[in-house]
């Protein structure tokens, strides 16, 4: 009939009508989802619009159309600033050190913990190891500074007691030690937490494998190498992927809290640079240019890491 | 089961054991000692502390350090604001994450694909600090309490963790509820929420810890508003004010507090006050978050 002959023309209408029918049926689902979607739009997507600031001589209070466009002026300025290259070097250095240490140490710790045969001891150590994860970086930085201080700091006391050094080291005042301190702090704070997943993976390995290996006379070390490690291979790969993904969020919290003027040349990351020179001095456009560059670096890091990763494991995250 | 005699165990296994237990001991001490040391100093007489040598027990026990910091009004305001933001932030975060997770778990939901892509992208895109600051400024949120809970209200990561938990529940439950005449909202509230408790507990812990530990938003937006500063921010000020001539912070009578007592003891006492609530909570929630972490990792 008519409806059939005009099928092609009618279809969009039918689809549209169908959409609204389902829409009314699912109105409660929409009511539960859309407000939060709008919310995420405002706080996650709108700041991206702010990137236009980097190409304008941005003045707060003026409307978007009244701003003066200056093209790449701020990027040129950025590339002529020594501080910028410093911040870039620090960002890359600390990211890569953090990636390496934050990836290897939890695996080693999980394997060690798994070899502890006394159950209560294992549980105790595990509970203790999560502890630093739950305190803020403010607290952690305070504690770390205290431990590394020259007067009665535990680390200096220990090194002196072992006669490894003759006088206390001023850890927090030595720039070339800063990257190491940040990385070590991160390891101290997050190792226990990052171990959870590896331990779960290890507990999934069948005990009969170990029994069989024992019968064959394998030593404990051989068991680790030939059963435990291959058993958690997939988990290791997945977590490496995730931690490469996290290179994006290099951040500045640790550097902000642990750093000081004496070590600024080694502590200033791109984010911190944007905070100090962009916000601190009210140079919003310049700071945004730094933010944009930071994102570009992150993406490049991600692709490079992924490229290397792909070569080794033939798997890809992107 | 097959057991070997002790003498049959190769010597290398004994060495292995020694290495394992030694390493575990070192890690445990390295993790725990700093906390015990801080605790001991916070309970030790401040003038005595300066002499050094305090390890994990106070030498001259006193409560004076705590009396001093609690007499300082900034701490009580900070405590109040921190507790408030933790409660409100956690509740709102749970509500948003569970509602979104519920709608995304519904295969028949029309906008499912759109919503889930939209949320997933928020994990990867970020405008950076300065555009975010300008946004908050344009929304007139600087100097308000809202800045603590509103920007972080929706977290895609939390949504996906709860969603993978709901996916594990039998769909028949929802269908039978529907036959009984329940609408989608009632199903969410009456059927899904009670069954999702373990996942909600995990997320609640993450949210609460995040809220309790946050300091940067206070620094950025509310640092000059005395009635809105948080505990972490107060601690940050105290710690930064005495480390090597760092940046200049708006000290609020803190110098007076410091004059009465050695800054070391003040720092340690505030550190303990800021840390204790978390230490009390986390052992109880341990089994939940271990489950939650493992689940989240497998799915994402």
Coordinates of C-alpha atoms in Angstrom, one line a residue:
Chain A
X1 CA 0.0 0.0 0.0
X2 CA 1.1 3.6 0.3
X3 CA 3.2 3.0 3.3
X4 CA 5.1 0.3 1.5
X5 CA 5.6 2.2 -1.7
X6 CA 6.9 5.2 0.2
X7 CA 9.0 3.1 2.5
X8 CA 12.2 5.0 1.7
X9 CA 10.7 8.3 2.6
X10 CA 8.9 7.1 5.6
X11 CA 11.8 5.3 7.4
X12 CA 13.5 8.3 9.0
X13 CA 10.2 9.4 10.4
X14 CA 9.5 6.0 11.8
X15 CA 12.9 5.9 13.3
X16 CA 12.4 9.3 14.9
X17 CA 9.1 8.3 16.3
X18 CA 10.7 5.1 17.6
X19 CA 13.4 7.2 19.3
X20 CA 10.9 9.3 21.1
X21 CA 8.8 6.2 22.2
X22 CA 11.9 4.6 23.7
X23 CA 13.0 7.9 25.1
X24 CA 9.7 8.2 27.0
X25 CA 9.9 4.6 28.1
X26 CA 13.5 5.2 29.4
X27 CA 12.9 8.6 30.9
X28 CA 14.1 7.6 34.3
X29 CA 17.4 6.2 32.8
X30 CA 17.8 9.5 31.0
X31 CA 17.1 11.4 34.2
X32 CA 19.7 9.5 36.0
X33 CA 22.4 9.9 33.3
X34 CA 22.1 13.2 31.5
X35 CA 22.5 15.6 34.4
X36 CA 25.9 14.0 35.2
X37 CA 26.8 14.0 31.5
X38 CA 26.2 17.7 31.5
X39 CA 28.2 18.0 34.6
X40 CA 31.2 16.1 33.1
X41 CA 30.9 18.3 30.0
X42 CA 31.3 21.5 32.1
X43 CA 34.2 20.4 34.2
X44 CA 36.1 18.1 31.8
X45 CA 35.4 19.4 28.4
X46 CA 34.9 23.1 28.8
X47 CA 38.5 23.6 30.0
X48 CA 39.6 22.4 26.6
X49 CA 38.0 25.4 25.1
X50 CA 40.3 27.4 27.3
X51 CA 43.2 26.4 25.1
X52 CA 42.2 29.3 22.8
X53 CA 43.7 31.5 25.5
X54 CA 47.2 30.5 24.5
X55 CA 46.7 32.1 21.1
X56 CA 45.3 35.3 22.6
X57 CA 46.5 38.1 24.7
X58 CA 44.1 36.9 27.3
X59 CA 42.7 39.5 29.7
X60 CA 40.3 38.3 32.4
X61 CA 36.9 39.9 32.4
X62 CA 36.8 40.6 28.7
X63 CA 34.6 38.4 26.6
X64 CA 36.0 35.9 24.1
X65 CA 35.4 38.1 21.1
X66 CA 37.1 41.1 22.6
X67 CA 40.4 39.3 23.2
X68 CA 43.3 40.1 21.0
X69 CA 44.6 37.3 18.9
X70 CA 48.4 37.0 18.9
X71 CA 49.0 33.7 17.1
X72 CA 52.0 31.7 18.3
X73 CA 53.6 34.6 20.2
X74 CA 53.5 32.8 23.6
X75 CA 54.9 29.6 22.1
X76 CA 57.8 31.4 20.7
X77 CA 58.4 33.1 24.0
X78 CA 58.2 29.7 25.6
X79 CA 60.8 28.2 23.3
X80 CA 63.2 31.0 24.1
X81 CA 63.1 30.4 27.9
X82 CA 65.8 28.4 29.6
X83 CA 63.5 27.6 32.4
X84 CA 61.2 25.9 30.0
X85 CA 63.9 23.4 28.8
X86 CA 64.8 22.8 32.4
X87 CA 61.2 22.0 33.3
X88 CA 60.9 19.7 30.2
X89 CA 64.0 17.8 31.2
X90 CA 62.8 17.4 34.8
X91 CA 59.4 16.2 33.6
X92 CA 60.8 13.6 31.3
X93 CA 63.5 12.5 33.8
X94 CA 61.1 12.0 36.7
X95 CA 58.4 10.4 34.5
X96 CA 60.7 7.8 33.2
X97 CA 62.3 7.0 36.5
X98 CA 58.9 6.8 38.1
X99 CA 57.6 4.5 35.4
X100 CA 60.6 2.1 35.7
X101 CA 60.7 2.0 39.5
X102 CA 56.9 2.0 40.0
X103 CA 56.7 -0.9 37.7
X104 CA 59.6 -3.2 38.8
X105 CA 59.5 -2.8 42.5
X106 CA 55.9 -3.9 43.1
X107 CA 56.5 -7.1 41.1
X108 CA 59.6 -8.0 43.1
X109 CA 57.8 -7.2 46.4
X110 CA 54.8 -9.3 45.4
X111 CA 57.0 -12.3 44.6
X112 CA 58.9 -11.9 47.9
X113 CA 55.7 -11.6 49.9
X114 CA 54.3 -14.6 48.2
X115 CA 57.3 -16.7 49.4
X116 CA 56.5 -15.8 53.0
X117 CA 55.1 -19.1 54.4
X118 CA 53.9 -17.7 57.7
X119 CA 50.3 -16.5 56.9
X120 CA 50.0 -14.0 59.8
X121 CA 53.3 -12.4 59.0
X122 CA 52.3 -12.1 55.3
X123 CA 49.0 -10.5 56.2
X124 CA 50.7 -8.1 58.7
X125 CA 53.4 -7.0 56.2
X126 CA 50.7 -6.5 53.5
X127 CA 48.5 -4.4 55.8
X128 CA 51.5 -2.3 56.8
X129 CA 52.6 -1.8 53.2
X130 CA 49.3 -0.2 52.2
X131 CA 49.5 2.4 54.9
X132 CA 51.5 5.1 53.1
X133 CA 49.1 4.9 50.2
X134 CA 46.3 6.3 52.3
X135 CA 48.1 9.4 53.7
X136 CA 48.2 12.5 51.7
X137 CA 51.3 13.8 49.9
X138 CA 51.3 16.6 52.4
X139 CA 51.7 14.2 55.2
X140 CA 54.1 12.0 53.2
X141 CA 56.3 15.0 52.3
X142 CA 56.4 16.1 55.9
X143 CA 57.5 12.6 57.0
X144 CA 60.0 12.2 54.2
X145 CA 61.5 15.6 54.9
X146 CA 61.8 14.7 58.6
X147 CA 63.5 11.4 57.8
X148 CA 66.0 13.0 55.5
X149 CA 66.7 16.0 57.6
X150 CA 70.3 16.7 58.9
X151 CA 69.4 17.0 62.5
X152 CA 68.2 13.6 63.8
X153 CA 66.8 12.4 60.5
X154 CA 66.6 8.6 60.5
X155 CA 68.4 8.1 57.2
X156 CA 71.4 10.2 58.2
X157 CA 71.5 8.6 61.6
X158 CA 71.5 5.2 60.0
X159 CA 74.2 6.0 57.4
X160 CA 76.3 7.6 60.2
X161 CA 75.7 4.6 62.5
X162 CA 76.9 2.3 59.7
X163 CA 79.9 4.5 59.2
X164 CA 79.0 4.9 55.5
X165 CA 79.3 8.7 55.8
X166 CA 81.2 10.9 58.2
X167 CA 78.8 13.8 58.3
X168 CA 75.0 14.2 57.6
X169 CA 74.0 14.8 54.0
X170 CA 71.7 17.7 53.3
X171 CA 69.4 15.6 51.1
X172 CA 66.7 18.3 50.6
X173 CA 69.3 20.9 49.5
X174 CA 71.0 18.9 46.8
X175 CA 69.5 19.3 43.4
X176 CA 71.1 16.3 41.8
X177 CA 69.5 14.1 44.5
X178 CA 66.0 15.4 43.9
X179 CA 64.9 13.1 41.2
X180 CA 66.0 10.1 43.2
X181 CA 64.2 11.4 46.3
X182 CA 61.0 11.9 44.4
X183 CA 61.2 8.4 42.9
X184 CA 62.1 6.8 46.2
X185 CA 59.2 8.6 47.9
X186 CA 56.8 7.3 45.3
X187 CA 58.1 3.8 45.8
X188 CA 57.7 4.1 49.5
X189 CA 54.2 5.4 49.2
X190 CA 52.7 3.2 46.5
X191 CA 54.6 -0.1 46.3
X192 CA 52.3 -1.9 48.8
X193 CA 49.2 -0.7 47.0
X194 CA 50.4 -1.6 43.5
X195 CA 51.3 -5.1 44.8
X196 CA 47.6 -6.0 45.5
X197 CA 46.9 -7.0 41.9
X198 CA 50.1 -9.0 41.4
X199 CA 49.3 -10.9 44.6
X200 CA 45.8 -11.7 43.4
X201 CA 47.3 -12.9 40.1
X202 CA 49.9 -15.1 41.9
X203 CA 47.2 -16.6 44.1
X204 CA 45.4 -17.7 40.9
X205 CA 48.3 -20.0 39.9
X206 CA 47.4 -23.6 40.5
X207 CA 49.3 -25.1 43.5
X208 CA 49.7 -28.4 41.6
X209 CA 52.3 -26.7 39.4
X210 CA 54.4 -26.0 42.4
X211 CA 54.0 -29.5 43.7
X212 CA 55.0 -30.9 40.4
X213 CA 58.1 -28.7 40.3
X214 CA 59.0 -29.8 43.8
X215 CA 58.8 -33.4 42.8
X216 CA 61.1 -32.6 39.9
X217 CA 63.5 -31.1 42.4
X218 CA 63.2 -27.5 41.4
X219 CA 64.7 -25.0 43.9
X220 CA 62.5 -22.1 45.2
X221 CA 64.3 -19.7 42.9
X222 CA 63.7 -21.9 39.9
X223 CA 60.0 -22.1 40.9
X224 CA 59.8 -18.4 40.9
X225 CA 61.5 -18.1 37.6
X226 CA 59.6 -20.9 35.8
X227 CA 56.1 -20.8 37.5
X228 CA 55.4 -17.6 39.3
X229 CA 56.8 -15.1 36.7
X230 CA 55.2 -16.8 33.7
X231 CA 52.0 -17.1 35.7
X232 CA 51.6 -13.4 36.2
X233 CA 52.9 -12.4 32.7
X234 CA 49.5 -11.3 31.5
X235 CA 49.0 -9.1 34.6
X236 CA 52.4 -7.6 34.2
X237 CA 51.7 -6.7 30.6
X238 CA 48.3 -5.2 31.5
X239 CA 49.7 -3.1 34.3
X240 CA 52.6 -2.0 32.2
X241 CA 50.0 -0.8 29.7
X242 CA 48.1 1.1 32.4
X243 CA 51.2 2.7 33.8
X244 CA 52.3 3.8 30.4
X245 CA 48.9 5.4 30.1
X246 CA 49.5 7.2 33.3
X247 CA 52.6 8.9 32.0
X248 CA 50.0 11.5 30.8
X249 CA 49.5 12.6 34.4
X250 CA 53.0 13.6 35.3
X251 CA 51.7 16.1 37.9
X252 CA 53.5 18.3 40.2
X253 CA 52.2 17.5 43.7
X254 CA 55.3 15.7 44.9
X255 CA 57.6 18.2 43.3
X256 CA 55.6 21.1 44.8
X257 CA 55.7 19.7 48.3
X258 CA 59.2 18.2 48.4
X259 CA 60.9 20.9 46.4
X260 CA 62.3 24.2 47.6
X261 CA 64.2 27.1 46.1
X262 CA 67.5 25.4 46.5
X263 CA 66.6 22.5 44.2
X264 CA 64.4 24.4 41.9
X265 CA 66.5 23.5 38.8
X266 CA 65.7 19.9 39.3
X267 CA 62.2 20.0 40.8
X268 CA 60.3 22.3 38.5
X269 CA 58.1 20.2 36.1
X270 CA 56.1 21.6 33.3
X271 CA 53.0 21.7 35.4
X272 CA 54.8 23.5 38.2
X273 CA 56.3 25.9 35.8
X274 CA 52.7 26.7 34.5
X275 CA 51.6 27.2 38.1
X276 CA 54.5 29.5 39.1
X277 CA 54.7 31.5 35.9
X278 CA 51.2 31.3 34.6
X279 CA 49.0 31.6 37.7
X280 CA 51.5 33.0 40.1
X281 CA 52.2 35.9 37.9
X282 CA 48.8 36.2 36.3
X283 CA 50.2 35.3 32.8
X284 CA 47.3 33.1 31.9
X285 CA 48.0 32.9 28.2
X286 CA 51.7 31.9 28.8
X287 CA 50.6 29.3 31.4
X288 CA 48.1 27.8 29.0
X289 CA 50.8 27.6 26.3
X290 CA 52.8 25.5 28.8
X291 CA 49.7 23.4 29.6
X292 CA 49.2 22.7 25.9
X293 CA 52.9 21.8 25.4
X294 CA 52.7 19.5 28.4
X295 CA 49.8 17.6 26.8
X296 CA 51.7 17.3 23.6
X297 CA 54.7 15.9 25.5
X298 CA 52.5 13.4 27.3
X299 CA 51.0 12.2 24.0
X300 CA 54.4 11.8 22.5
X301 CA 55.7 9.9 25.5
X302 CA 52.7 7.7 25.3
X303 CA 53.3 6.9 21.6
X304 CA 57.0 6.3 22.1
X305 CA 56.4 4.1 25.0
X306 CA 53.7 2.2 23.1
X307 CA 56.1 1.9 20.1
X308 CA 58.8 0.3 22.2
X309 CA 56.2 -1.9 24.0
X310 CA 54.8 -3.0 20.7
X311 CA 58.2 -4.1 19.4
X312 CA 58.9 -6.2 22.5
X313 CA 55.5 -7.8 23.1
X314 CA 53.8 -7.5 19.7
X315 CA 50.8 -5.9 21.6
X316 CA 49.5 -2.4 21.4
X317 CA 47.6 -0.1 23.7
X318 CA 46.6 2.5 21.2
Chain B
X1 CA 50.7 -34.8 49.7
X2 CA 54.4 -35.3 49.0
X3 CA 56.7 -34.0 51.7
X4 CA 60.4 -34.0 51.7
X5 CA 62.6 -34.5 54.7
X6 CA 64.4 -31.5 56.0
X7 CA 67.8 -32.8 55.0
X8 CA 66.6 -33.2 51.4
X9 CA 65.9 -29.5 51.1
X10 CA 68.7 -28.0 49.0
X11 CA 70.8 -25.4 50.8
X12 CA 69.9 -22.9 48.1
X13 CA 66.3 -22.9 49.4
X14 CA 67.5 -21.9 52.9
X15 CA 69.5 -19.1 51.4
X16 CA 66.4 -18.1 49.5
X17 CA 64.3 -18.1 52.6
X18 CA 66.8 -15.9 54.4
X19 CA 66.9 -13.4 51.6
X20 CA 63.1 -13.3 51.5
X21 CA 62.6 -12.8 55.2
X22 CA 65.4 -10.2 55.4
X23 CA 63.9 -8.2 52.5
X24 CA 60.4 -8.3 54.0
X25 CA 61.8 -7.2 57.3
X26 CA 63.6 -4.3 55.8
X27 CA 60.5 -3.2 53.8
X28 CA 58.3 -3.4 56.8
X29 CA 60.6 -1.3 59.0
X30 CA 61.1 1.2 56.2
X31 CA 57.4 1.6 55.9
X32 CA 56.4 1.6 59.5
X33 CA 59.3 3.3 61.2
X34 CA 58.7 6.8 59.9
X35 CA 55.1 6.7 61.2
X36 CA 56.1 5.4 64.7
X37 CA 58.9 8.0 64.9
X38 CA 56.5 10.8 64.1
X39 CA 54.1 9.5 66.6
X40 CA 56.7 9.3 69.3
X41 CA 58.0 12.8 68.7
X42 CA 54.4 14.1 68.8
X43 CA 54.0 12.8 72.3
X44 CA 57.5 13.9 73.5
X45 CA 58.3 17.1 75.3
X46 CA 59.3 19.6 72.6
X47 CA 62.4 20.9 74.2
X48 CA 63.6 17.4 74.9
X49 CA 62.9 16.4 71.3
X50 CA 65.4 18.9 70.0
X51 CA 68.2 16.9 71.6
X52 CA 67.4 14.1 69.1
X53 CA 67.7 10.4 69.6
X54 CA 63.9 9.6 69.8
X55 CA 63.1 6.5 67.9
X56 CA 59.7 4.8 68.4
X57 CA 59.0 5.6 72.1
X58 CA 58.6 9.0 73.6
X59 CA 61.3 9.8 76.1
X60 CA 59.6 12.5 78.1
X61 CA 55.9 11.9 77.6
X62 CA 53.5 14.9 77.3
X63 CA 50.2 15.8 75.7
X64 CA 51.2 19.5 75.5
X65 CA 51.9 19.5 71.8
X66 CA 48.3 18.3 71.1
X67 CA 46.9 20.9 73.6
X68 CA 48.7 23.6 71.8
X69 CA 47.6 22.7 68.3
X70 CA 44.0 22.2 69.4
X71 CA 44.0 25.6 71.0
X72 CA 44.8 27.1 67.6
X73 CA 41.5 28.0 66.0
X74 CA 42.6 27.3 62.5
X75 CA 42.8 23.6 63.3
X76 CA 39.3 23.3 64.4
X77 CA 37.9 25.1 61.4
X78 CA 40.1 23.0 59.2
X79 CA 38.8 19.9 60.9
X80 CA 35.2 20.9 60.4
X81 CA 35.7 21.8 56.7
X82 CA 37.6 18.6 56.1
X83 CA 34.9 16.4 57.7
X84 CA 32.2 18.2 55.8
X85 CA 33.8 17.9 52.4
X86 CA 34.6 14.3 53.1
X87 CA 31.0 13.4 53.9
X88 CA 29.3 15.5 51.2
X89 CA 31.9 14.7 48.6
X90 CA 31.6 11.0 49.2
X91 CA 27.8 10.9 49.2
X92 CA 27.5 12.9 46.0
X93 CA 30.3 11.0 44.4
X94 CA 28.6 7.7 45.2
X95 CA 25.3 8.9 43.9
X96 CA 26.7 10.1 40.6
X97 CA 28.9 7.0 40.1
X98 CA 26.1 4.5 40.9
X99 CA 23.4 6.2 38.8
X100 CA 25.7 6.4 35.8
X101 CA 26.9 2.8 36.4
X102 CA 23.3 1.6 36.5
X103 CA 22.3 3.3 33.3
X104 CA 25.4 2.0 31.5
X105 CA 24.8 -1.5 32.7
X106 CA 21.4 -1.5 30.9
X107 CA 22.1 -2.9 27.5
X108 CA 18.8 -1.6 26.3
X109 CA 19.5 2.0 27.2
X110 CA 19.4 4.1 24.1
X111 CA 22.1 6.6 25.0
X112 CA 24.4 3.9 26.4
X113 CA 27.1 4.1 23.8
X114 CA 27.1 7.9 23.8
X115 CA 27.3 8.2 27.6
X116 CA 30.0 5.6 28.0
X117 CA 32.2 7.1 25.2
X118 CA 31.6 10.5 26.6
X119 CA 32.7 9.4 30.1
X120 CA 35.7 7.3 28.9
X121 CA 37.1 10.3 27.1
X122 CA 37.1 12.4 30.3
X123 CA 39.8 10.1 31.6
X124 CA 42.2 11.1 28.8
X125 CA 41.3 14.7 28.0
X126 CA 42.3 17.6 30.3
X127 CA 42.6 21.2 29.6
X128 CA 45.3 21.8 32.2
X129 CA 45.6 23.8 35.3
X130 CA 45.1 27.3 33.9
X131 CA 42.0 26.8 31.8
X132 CA 40.6 24.9 34.8
X133 CA 41.3 27.8 37.0
X134 CA 39.7 30.3 34.6
X135 CA 36.6 28.0 34.4
X136 CA 36.2 28.0 38.2
X137 CA 36.7 31.8 38.2
X138 CA 34.1 32.3 35.5
X139 CA 31.6 30.1 37.4
X140 CA 32.1 32.3 40.4
X141 CA 33.2 29.4 42.5
X142 CA 36.4 30.8 43.9
X143 CA 36.0 31.2 47.7
X144 CA 33.1 28.8 48.0
X145 CA 32.7 25.4 49.6
X146 CA 31.4 24.1 46.2
X147 CA 34.9 24.1 44.8
X148 CA 35.7 21.1 47.0
X149 CA 32.9 18.8 45.8
X150 CA 31.5 20.0 42.5
X151 CA 34.4 19.8 40.0
X152 CA 35.2 16.2 41.0
X153 CA 31.6 15.0 41.2
X154 CA 31.7 12.7 38.2
X155 CA 34.5 10.2 38.0
X156 CA 34.6 7.9 35.0
X157 CA 36.9 5.4 36.8
X158 CA 34.5 4.9 39.6
X159 CA 31.6 4.6 37.3
X160 CA 33.3 1.8 35.4
X161 CA 34.2 -0.1 38.5
X162 CA 30.7 -0.1 39.9
X163 CA 29.3 -0.9 36.4
X164 CA 31.4 -4.1 36.1
X165 CA 30.1 -5.1 39.5
X166 CA 26.4 -4.6 38.4
X167 CA 27.2 -6.5 35.2
X168 CA 27.9 -9.5 37.4
X169 CA 24.4 -9.4 38.9
X170 CA 21.7 -11.6 37.2
X171 CA 19.5 -9.5 34.9
X172 CA 16.4 -11.6 35.9
X173 CA 16.3 -9.6 39.2
X174 CA 15.5 -6.4 37.2
X175 CA 13.0 -8.1 35.0
X176 CA 11.0 -9.5 37.9
X177 CA 11.0 -6.1 39.5
X178 CA 9.7 -4.7 36.3
X179 CA 6.9 -7.2 36.2
X180 CA 6.0 -6.1 39.6
X181 CA 5.5 -2.6 38.2
X182 CA 8.7 -1.0 39.3
X183 CA 10.1 1.8 37.2
X184 CA 13.8 2.2 36.4
X185 CA 14.5 4.5 39.2
X186 CA 12.8 2.2 41.7
X187 CA 14.9 -0.7 40.4
X188 CA 18.0 1.3 40.8
X189 CA 17.1 2.4 44.3
X190 CA 15.5 -0.8 45.7
X191 CA 17.2 -3.6 43.8
X192 CA 20.6 -2.5 42.5
X193 CA 21.9 -0.3 45.2
X194 CA 21.5 -2.8 48.1
X195 CA 23.1 -5.5 46.0
X196 CA 26.0 -3.3 45.0
X197 CA 27.2 -2.6 48.6
X198 CA 30.7 -4.2 48.3
X199 CA 31.5 -2.1 45.2
X200 CA 30.0 1.0 46.8
X201 CA 32.1 0.5 49.9
X202 CA 35.3 0.4 47.8
X203 CA 34.4 3.5 45.9
X204 CA 33.3 5.2 49.1
X205 CA 36.7 4.6 50.6
X206 CA 38.5 5.9 47.5
X207 CA 36.3 9.0 47.5
X208 CA 36.6 9.7 51.2
X209 CA 40.4 9.3 51.2
X210 CA 40.6 11.5 48.1
X211 CA 38.5 14.2 49.8
X212 CA 40.3 14.0 53.1
X213 CA 43.7 14.2 51.5
X214 CA 43.0 17.0 49.1
X215 CA 44.9 20.2 49.6
X216 CA 45.6 21.7 46.3
X217 CA 42.1 23.0 45.6
X218 CA 42.3 24.9 48.9
X219 CA 45.7 26.3 48.0
X220 CA 44.4 27.4 44.6
X221 CA 41.0 28.7 45.4
X222 CA 40.3 29.2 49.1
X223 CA 43.7 29.8 50.7
X224 CA 42.8 33.3 51.9
X225 CA 39.4 32.3 53.2
X226 CA 40.1 31.4 56.8
X227 CA 36.7 29.8 57.3
X228 CA 37.1 27.5 54.3
X229 CA 40.6 26.1 54.7
X230 CA 41.1 22.4 55.2
X231 CA 43.2 20.4 57.6
X232 CA 45.6 19.3 54.9
X233 CA 46.1 22.9 53.8
X234 CA 46.8 24.0 57.4
X235 CA 49.4 21.2 57.7
X236 CA 50.9 22.1 54.3
X237 CA 51.3 25.7 55.5
X238 CA 53.0 24.6 58.7
X239 CA 55.4 22.2 57.0
X240 CA 56.3 24.6 54.2
X241 CA 56.7 27.6 56.5
X242 CA 59.7 26.1 58.2
X243 CA 61.5 24.2 55.5
X244 CA 64.2 26.2 53.7
X245 CA 63.0 29.7 53.1
X246 CA 60.4 28.4 50.6
X247 CA 57.7 30.5 49.2
X248 CA 55.9 33.0 51.3
X249 CA 52.6 31.7 52.6
X250 CA 49.9 33.6 54.2
X251 CA 50.7 32.6 57.8
X252 CA 47.8 33.0 60.1
X253 CA 49.1 33.4 63.6
X254 CA 51.0 30.2 63.1
X255 CA 54.2 32.0 64.0
X256 CA 52.6 32.7 67.4
X257 CA 51.9 29.0 67.8
X258 CA 55.4 28.2 66.8
X259 CA 56.9 30.6 69.2
X260 CA 55.4 28.7 72.1
X261 CA 56.7 25.3 71.1
X262 CA 59.3 23.8 68.8
X263 CA 58.0 23.7 65.2
X264 CA 59.1 20.1 65.0
X265 CA 56.6 18.9 67.6
X266 CA 53.8 21.0 66.1
X267 CA 54.4 19.5 62.7
X268 CA 54.4 16.0 64.0
X269 CA 51.3 16.5 66.2
X270 CA 49.3 17.9 63.3
X271 CA 50.6 15.2 61.0
X272 CA 49.2 12.6 63.4
X273 CA 45.8 14.4 63.7
X274 CA 45.6 14.5 59.9
X275 CA 46.5 10.8 59.5
X276 CA 44.6 9.1 62.4
X277 CA 41.1 9.1 60.8
X278 CA 42.4 7.2 57.8
X279 CA 44.4 4.7 59.9
X280 CA 41.3 3.9 61.9
X281 CA 39.2 3.3 58.8
X282 CA 41.3 1.4 56.3
X283 CA 42.0 -1.9 58.0
X284 CA 38.2 -2.5 58.2
X285 CA 37.7 -1.8 54.5
X286 CA 40.7 -3.8 53.4
X287 CA 38.9 -6.8 52.1
X288 CA 36.5 -4.6 50.1
X289 CA 39.2 -2.5 48.4
X290 CA 41.3 -5.5 47.6
X291 CA 38.3 -7.0 45.8
X292 CA 37.5 -3.7 44.1
X293 CA 41.1 -3.1 43.0
X294 CA 41.4 -6.6 41.5
X295 CA 38.0 -6.3 39.8
X296 CA 38.8 -2.9 38.4
X297 CA 42.1 -4.0 37.0
X298 CA 40.7 -7.0 35.3
X299 CA 38.0 -5.1 33.5
X300 CA 39.9 -2.0 32.5

